[in-house]
């Protein structure tokens, strides 16, 4: 729908698969045809940006049906988009409509070598995968239909109000499941790591229940943990990739509850991961501390930030500084806030924040306004003193 407040002439999609890390290894997306309301539309692709020119201007507030024909190649790389050790991990593998903001326009930041670039609105997905019968597929949402014919199978998934639609395809993943409240938690694992799978299932189902209690009920029917050869973990809606192999024990214990917490901070409450990476990462890290009784040892020593907490990804000189500030210092900031206003008030404020911005996109101003309202005091000076720069005019 056109929300520009004037007739729309063009719009943008992100092609995250065209990041250089992936194209260097033979991956990427090629667009061959675009139609808007059934009419061919011209388009241009520049790295991760796809610009579609509308055949005729779209009036304000009106909808258009856009269809894209594309071909995505999977690179051989251990990443949230890549094939390695028998598993294709497909985080964001399709063109995603860029986010439009009334004040700042289309969000089209460059990609960076660390941090996560993804940023999207929630949407409903109805996806059918056609693949050889011998392959296992795991996807966001819930499987609603499966048919086989000869050596082929067609599997349909539906996912409602999710921020992305991740898929994993493998020739050999075992799985185990456990019910956690209203949802089924599934862990898909390479058979060599069965012990780790048990532990992941335990941590994931317990943390899912815990966050449901403190932040509000997990609204989806399933949560899939998929063992994938990548650095530690990467979160997507109702599906998270976690490396069950190389992650050391102490890290594993915090990575699982961290990734599960992202189902609230990023999936349900969306945020701009390039501009405000601390919004979801600090909260996911603080959640992981809450779940483990504040005993997580992933980041043992307190840090003084060398870059302000509220900075965009591009302001950080390297991944280590980024992690130290956005994850550790960010979580420390919440710990300090808990000491200032009380843990009960902080958790109540976070629950209010989750409820108010569920399925939407939030900003630092939204978070601080909600927490201030719950605490009955203005928390802007507290956050500003911790490196979060806020807009003067808030709506
Ligand atoms: Zn995270």
Coordinates of C-alpha atoms and ligand atoms in Angstrom, one line a residue:
X1 CA 0.0 0.0 0.0
X2 CA 1.2 3.5 -0.8
X3 CA 2.0 5.3 2.4
X4 CA 4.0 8.1 0.9
X5 CA 1.2 10.6 1.2
X6 CA 1.6 11.4 -2.5
X7 CA 1.4 9.4 -5.8
X8 CA 4.1 6.7 -5.8
X9 CA 6.3 6.3 -8.9
X10 CA 8.7 3.7 -7.8
X11 CA 9.5 1.4 -4.8
X12 CA 12.3 -0.7 -3.5
X13 CA 13.1 -4.3 -2.5
X14 CA 16.2 -5.6 -0.7
X15 CA 18.1 -8.5 -2.2
X16 CA 20.1 -9.5 0.8
X17 CA 21.5 -12.5 -1.1
X18 CA 23.5 -10.1 -3.3
X19 CA 25.8 -9.1 -0.5
X20 CA 29.4 -9.5 -1.7
X21 CA 30.1 -12.3 0.9
X22 CA 27.6 -14.4 -1.0
X23 CA 28.2 -13.3 -4.6
X24 CA 32.0 -14.0 -4.2
X25 CA 31.0 -17.6 -3.5
X26 CA 28.7 -18.0 -6.4
X27 CA 25.5 -17.0 -4.6
X28 CA 23.0 -14.2 -5.4
X29 CA 19.6 -13.3 -6.9
X30 CA 18.8 -12.4 -10.5
X31 CA 15.5 -10.8 -11.3
X32 CA 14.1 -11.6 -14.7
X33 CA 10.6 -10.1 -14.7
X34 CA 8.5 -7.8 -12.7
X35 CA 4.8 -7.0 -13.1
X36 CA 2.7 -4.5 -11.3
X37 CA -1.1 -5.1 -11.4
X38 CA -0.4 -7.5 -14.3
X39 CA 1.6 -5.0 -16.4
X40 CA 5.3 -5.4 -17.1
X41 CA 7.4 -2.9 -15.0
X42 CA 10.9 -1.7 -15.6
X43 CA 13.4 -2.3 -12.8
X44 CA 17.1 -1.8 -11.9
X45 CA 19.3 -3.8 -9.6
X46 CA 22.2 -2.3 -7.8
X47 CA 23.8 -4.9 -5.5
X48 CA 21.3 -5.4 -2.7
X49 CA 18.8 -2.8 -4.0
X50 CA 16.0 -3.5 -6.5
X51 CA 14.1 -0.5 -7.7
X52 CA 10.8 -1.1 -9.4
X53 CA 9.3 1.7 -11.5
X54 CA 5.6 1.6 -11.5
X55 CA 4.0 1.6 -15.0
X56 CA 1.6 4.3 -13.7
X57 CA 1.7 6.3 -10.5
X58 CA 0.0 4.6 -7.6
X59 CA -2.4 7.0 -5.7
X60 CA -1.8 7.6 -2.0
X61 CA -3.4 4.9 0.2
X62 CA -3.9 2.5 -2.7
X63 CA -2.6 -1.1 -3.1
X64 CA -0.7 -2.7 -6.0
X65 CA -0.1 -6.3 -6.8
X66 CA 3.5 -6.9 -7.5
X67 CA 5.0 -10.1 -8.8
X68 CA 8.7 -10.9 -9.2
X69 CA 10.3 -13.7 -11.1
X70 CA 13.7 -14.4 -9.7
X71 CA 16.4 -17.0 -9.5
X72 CA 18.5 -17.4 -6.3
X73 CA 21.7 -19.3 -6.3
X74 CA 23.0 -20.6 -2.9
X75 CA 26.7 -20.0 -2.2
X76 CA 28.9 -22.7 -0.6
X77 CA 29.5 -20.9 2.7
X78 CA 28.8 -21.4 6.4
X79 CA 26.4 -18.5 6.8
X80 CA 22.7 -17.8 7.3
X81 CA 22.5 -17.9 3.5
X82 CA 24.6 -20.8 2.3
X83 CA 25.1 -24.5 1.7
X84 CA 27.5 -26.5 3.9
X85 CA 27.8 -30.0 5.3
X86 CA 24.6 -31.2 3.6
X87 CA 22.4 -28.3 4.8
X88 CA 21.2 -25.3 2.9
X89 CA 20.5 -22.5 5.4
X90 CA 18.2 -20.0 3.7
X91 CA 17.6 -17.0 6.0
X92 CA 16.5 -14.3 3.7
X93 CA 16.6 -15.8 0.2
X94 CA 14.0 -13.8 -1.7
X95 CA 13.4 -10.1 -2.5
X96 CA 12.0 -8.3 0.6
X97 CA 10.1 -5.1 0.3
X98 CA 12.2 -2.3 1.8
X99 CA 10.7 -0.4 4.8
X100 CA 9.2 3.0 4.1
X101 CA 9.2 5.6 6.8
X102 CA 7.1 8.8 6.5
X103 CA 9.9 10.9 7.9
X104 CA 13.0 9.3 6.5
X105 CA 11.8 7.6 3.3
X106 CA 12.9 4.2 2.0
X107 CA 15.4 2.5 4.3
X108 CA 18.2 1.4 2.0
X109 CA 21.4 1.3 4.1
X110 CA 24.6 -0.3 2.7
X111 CA 25.4 -3.8 4.0
X112 CA 28.3 -4.1 6.4
X113 CA 30.8 -6.9 7.2
X114 CA 29.3 -7.5 10.7
X115 CA 25.9 -6.9 12.3
X116 CA 22.7 -8.0 10.7
X117 CA 21.4 -5.9 7.8
X118 CA 17.8 -7.3 7.8
X119 CA 14.9 -4.9 8.3
X120 CA 11.4 -5.6 7.3
X121 CA 7.7 -5.2 8.0
X122 CA 5.7 -8.3 9.2
X123 CA 3.7 -10.1 6.5
X124 CA 1.7 -13.3 5.8
X125 CA 3.4 -16.0 3.8
X126 CA 2.0 -19.0 1.9
X127 CA 4.9 -20.9 0.4
X128 CA 5.0 -24.2 -1.4
X129 CA 8.4 -25.9 -1.8
X130 CA 8.9 -28.5 -4.6
X131 CA 11.9 -30.7 -3.8
X132 CA 13.2 -34.2 -4.1
X133 CA 11.4 -36.6 -1.7
X134 CA 14.6 -37.6 0.1
X135 CA 15.3 -34.1 1.4
X136 CA 14.1 -32.8 4.7
X137 CA 12.6 -29.2 4.7
X138 CA 12.1 -27.0 7.7
X139 CA 10.4 -23.5 7.3
X140 CA 8.9 -20.6 9.1
X141 CA 5.3 -21.1 10.2
X142 CA 3.4 -24.4 10.1
X143 CA 3.3 -27.1 7.5
X144 CA -0.2 -27.3 6.1
X145 CA 0.0 -29.7 3.2
X146 CA 2.4 -32.3 1.8
X147 CA 1.9 -34.3 -1.4
X148 CA 4.4 -36.6 -3.2
X149 CA 4.5 -37.8 -6.7
X150 CA 7.3 -40.1 -7.9
X151 CA 10.6 -38.8 -6.5
X152 CA 9.2 -35.3 -5.8
X153 CA 7.4 -33.8 -2.9
X154 CA 5.5 -30.5 -2.5
X155 CA 5.3 -29.0 1.0
X156 CA 3.2 -26.0 1.8
X157 CA 3.8 -23.7 4.8
X158 CA 1.8 -20.9 6.2
X159 CA 3.2 -18.2 8.4
X160 CA 1.1 -15.3 9.7
X161 CA 2.5 -11.9 10.9
X162 CA 6.1 -12.9 10.6
X163 CA 9.0 -10.6 9.8
X164 CA 10.8 -13.1 7.4
X165 CA 10.4 -16.6 5.9
X166 CA 13.5 -18.7 6.5
X167 CA 13.9 -22.2 5.1
X168 CA 16.4 -25.0 5.7
X169 CA 16.8 -28.0 3.4
X170 CA 18.9 -30.9 4.3
X171 CA 19.7 -34.5 3.2
X172 CA 20.1 -35.7 6.7
X173 CA 18.8 -34.0 9.8
X174 CA 17.2 -35.9 12.7
X175 CA 14.8 -34.1 15.0
X176 CA 13.2 -34.1 18.4
X177 CA 10.3 -32.0 19.8
X178 CA 8.8 -30.8 23.0
X179 CA 5.7 -28.8 23.8
X180 CA 6.3 -25.5 25.5
X181 CA 3.0 -23.8 26.4
X182 CA 1.0 -23.3 23.2
X183 CA 3.9 -24.0 20.9
X184 CA 5.9 -27.0 19.7
X185 CA 9.7 -26.6 19.9
X186 CA 11.6 -28.7 17.4
X187 CA 15.3 -29.1 17.2
X188 CA 16.8 -30.4 13.9
X189 CA 20.3 -31.7 14.2
X190 CA 23.2 -33.5 12.6
X191 CA 23.3 -36.9 14.1
X192 CA 26.8 -36.5 15.6
X193 CA 25.5 -33.7 17.9
X194 CA 22.5 -35.5 19.5
X195 CA 23.7 -34.5 23.0
X196 CA 23.8 -30.9 22.1
X197 CA 20.3 -31.3 20.5
X198 CA 18.9 -32.5 23.9
X199 CA 20.4 -29.5 25.6
X200 CA 19.2 -27.1 22.9
X201 CA 15.7 -28.5 23.2
X202 CA 15.8 -28.0 27.0
X203 CA 17.1 -24.5 26.9
X204 CA 14.8 -23.4 24.0
X205 CA 11.6 -24.8 25.6
X206 CA 12.4 -23.4 29.0
X207 CA 13.4 -20.0 27.7
X208 CA 10.4 -19.8 25.5
X209 CA 8.1 -20.4 28.5
X210 CA 10.0 -17.9 30.6
X211 CA 9.8 -15.1 28.0
X212 CA 6.1 -15.9 27.4
X213 CA 5.6 -15.3 31.1
X214 CA 7.6 -12.0 31.4
X215 CA 7.1 -10.4 27.9
X216 CA 3.7 -11.9 26.8
X217 CA 2.6 -15.1 25.2
X218 CA 4.7 -16.4 22.2
X219 CA 2.1 -15.9 19.5
X220 CA 3.2 -18.6 17.0
X221 CA 2.5 -22.4 16.9
X222 CA 6.1 -23.5 16.4
X223 CA 9.7 -22.7 17.1
X224 CA 12.4 -24.5 15.1
X225 CA 16.0 -24.7 16.1
X226 CA 18.0 -25.8 13.1
X227 CA 21.6 -27.0 13.5
X228 CA 23.6 -25.1 10.8
X229 CA 27.3 -24.6 10.3
X230 CA 27.7 -20.9 10.9
X231 CA 29.4 -18.8 13.6
X232 CA 27.0 -19.1 16.5
X233 CA 23.3 -18.4 15.8
X234 CA 21.1 -16.2 13.7
X235 CA 17.5 -15.5 14.4
X236 CA 14.5 -15.5 12.0
X237 CA 10.8 -15.7 12.6
X238 CA 9.8 -19.0 14.3
X239 CA 13.1 -20.5 13.0
X240 CA 16.6 -19.9 14.3
X241 CA 19.9 -21.3 13.1
X242 CA 22.3 -22.4 15.8
X243 CA 25.6 -24.2 15.3
X244 CA 25.4 -27.2 17.6
X245 CA 28.9 -28.2 16.7
X246 CA 31.6 -25.6 17.2
X247 CA 29.9 -23.3 19.8
X248 CA 31.7 -23.9 23.1
X249 CA 29.6 -24.9 26.1
X250 CA 29.6 -21.6 28.0
X251 CA 28.6 -19.8 24.8
X252 CA 26.0 -22.4 23.9
X253 CA 24.1 -21.9 27.2
X254 CA 23.7 -18.3 26.4
X255 CA 23.3 -18.4 22.6
X256 CA 20.1 -20.6 22.7
X257 CA 18.2 -18.3 25.1
X258 CA 19.6 -15.3 23.2
X259 CA 18.2 -16.4 19.9
X260 CA 14.9 -17.4 21.5
X261 CA 14.6 -13.9 23.0
X262 CA 14.9 -12.5 19.5
X263 CA 11.4 -14.0 18.8
X264 CA 10.2 -11.0 20.9
X265 CA 13.0 -8.5 20.2
X266 CA 13.2 -8.3 16.4
X267 CA 10.5 -10.8 15.2
X268 CA 7.5 -9.5 17.2
X269 CA 8.8 -6.0 18.0
X270 CA 10.7 -5.0 14.8
X271 CA 13.4 -2.4 14.6
X272 CA 16.0 -1.1 12.2
X273 CA 18.9 -3.4 12.7
X274 CA 21.3 -1.1 10.8
X275 CA 20.3 2.2 12.4
X276 CA 19.5 1.0 15.9
X277 CA 21.2 -2.3 16.3
X278 CA 21.2 -2.0 20.1
X279 CA 17.4 -2.0 20.2
X280 CA 17.0 -5.7 19.7
X281 CA 20.6 -7.0 20.6
X282 CA 20.8 -5.3 24.0
X283 CA 17.4 -6.7 24.9
X284 CA 18.1 -10.2 23.6
X285 CA 21.4 -10.2 25.6
X286 CA 19.7 -8.8 28.8
X287 CA 16.9 -11.4 28.3
X288 CA 19.5 -14.2 28.2
X289 CA 21.0 -12.9 31.5
X290 CA 17.5 -12.8 33.1
X291 CA 16.8 -16.3 31.9
X292 CA 20.1 -17.6 33.4
X293 CA 19.6 -15.7 36.7
X294 CA 22.2 -13.1 35.6
X295 CA 24.9 -15.7 35.7
X296 CA 25.7 -15.9 32.0
X297 CA 29.5 -15.7 31.5
X298 CA 29.6 -15.0 27.8
X299 CA 30.8 -11.4 28.5
X300 CA 32.5 -11.6 31.9
X301 CA 34.0 -8.2 32.4
X302 CA 32.1 -4.9 32.3
X303 CA 33.1 -2.6 29.5
X304 CA 33.2 1.2 28.9
X305 CA 31.9 1.8 25.4
X306 CA 34.3 3.4 22.9
X307 CA 31.4 4.1 20.5
X308 CA 28.1 5.4 21.9
X309 CA 25.5 2.6 22.4
X310 CA 22.9 4.2 20.2
X311 CA 25.1 4.3 17.1
X312 CA 24.4 2.7 13.7
X313 CA 26.3 -0.4 12.7
X314 CA 28.5 1.7 10.3
X315 CA 29.9 3.7 13.3
X316 CA 31.7 0.7 14.8
X317 CA 35.3 0.0 13.7
X318 CA 35.1 -3.8 14.0
X319 CA 32.9 -6.7 15.0
X320 CA 34.5 -7.0 18.5
X321 CA 33.8 -3.4 19.4
X322 CA 30.3 -3.8 18.0
X323 CA 29.6 -6.8 20.2
X324 CA 31.2 -5.3 23.3
X325 CA 29.0 -2.2 23.0
X326 CA 25.8 -3.3 21.5
X327 CA 25.5 -6.7 23.3
X328 CA 27.4 -6.3 26.5
X329 CA 27.3 -2.6 27.4
X330 CA 23.6 -2.6 26.2
X331 CA 22.7 -5.4 28.5
X332 CA 24.6 -3.7 31.3
X333 CA 22.5 -0.6 30.7
X334 CA 19.4 -2.6 31.3
X335 CA 20.9 -4.1 34.4
X336 CA 21.7 -0.5 35.7
X337 CA 18.1 0.5 34.8
X338 CA 16.8 -2.5 36.8
X339 CA 18.8 -1.2 39.8
X340 CA 17.4 2.3 39.3
X341 CA 13.7 1.6 38.8
X342 CA 13.4 -2.0 40.2
X343 CA 13.4 -5.2 38.2
X344 CA 9.6 -5.6 38.5
X345 CA 9.0 -2.2 37.0
X346 CA 11.5 -2.8 34.2
X347 CA 9.9 -6.1 33.3
X348 CA 6.4 -4.5 33.4
X349 CA 7.7 -1.8 31.1
X350 CA 9.2 -4.3 28.7
X351 CA 6.0 -6.2 28.6
X352 CA 4.0 -3.0 27.8
X353 CA 6.6 -2.2 25.1
X354 CA 6.2 -5.7 23.6
X355 CA 2.4 -5.5 23.7
X356 CA 2.3 -2.0 22.2
X357 CA 4.7 -2.6 19.3
X358 CA 4.0 -6.3 18.6
X359 CA 4.1 -6.8 14.8
X360 CA 5.2 -3.2 14.3
X361 CA 8.4 -1.3 14.0
X362 CA 9.7 0.5 17.1
X363 CA 12.3 3.2 17.6
X364 CA 14.4 4.1 20.6
X365 CA 11.9 7.0 21.3
X366 CA 9.1 4.4 21.4
X367 CA 11.0 2.2 23.9
X368 CA 12.0 5.0 26.2
X369 CA 8.5 6.6 26.2
X370 CA 6.9 3.3 27.1
X371 CA 9.4 2.5 29.9
X372 CA 9.1 6.1 31.2
X373 CA 5.3 5.8 31.3
X374 CA 5.5 2.5 33.2
X375 CA 8.1 3.8 35.7
X376 CA 6.3 7.1 36.2
X377 CA 9.6 9.0 35.5
X378 CA 11.4 10.4 32.6
X379 CA 14.1 8.0 31.5
X380 CA 15.4 10.0 28.6
X381 CA 18.3 11.4 30.7
X382 CA 19.2 7.9 31.8
X383 CA 19.4 6.6 28.3
X384 CA 21.1 9.7 27.0
X385 CA 23.8 9.2 29.7
X386 CA 24.3 5.7 28.4
X387 CA 25.0 6.8 24.9
X388 CA 21.5 6.8 23.3
X389 CA 20.9 10.0 21.3
X390 CA 17.2 10.7 21.0
X391 CA 15.2 12.8 18.5
X392 CA 14.0 16.1 19.9
X393 CA 10.5 16.0 18.4
X394 CA 8.7 12.8 19.2
X395 CA 5.4 11.9 17.8
Ligands
LIG1 ZN1 21.3 -11.3 18.7

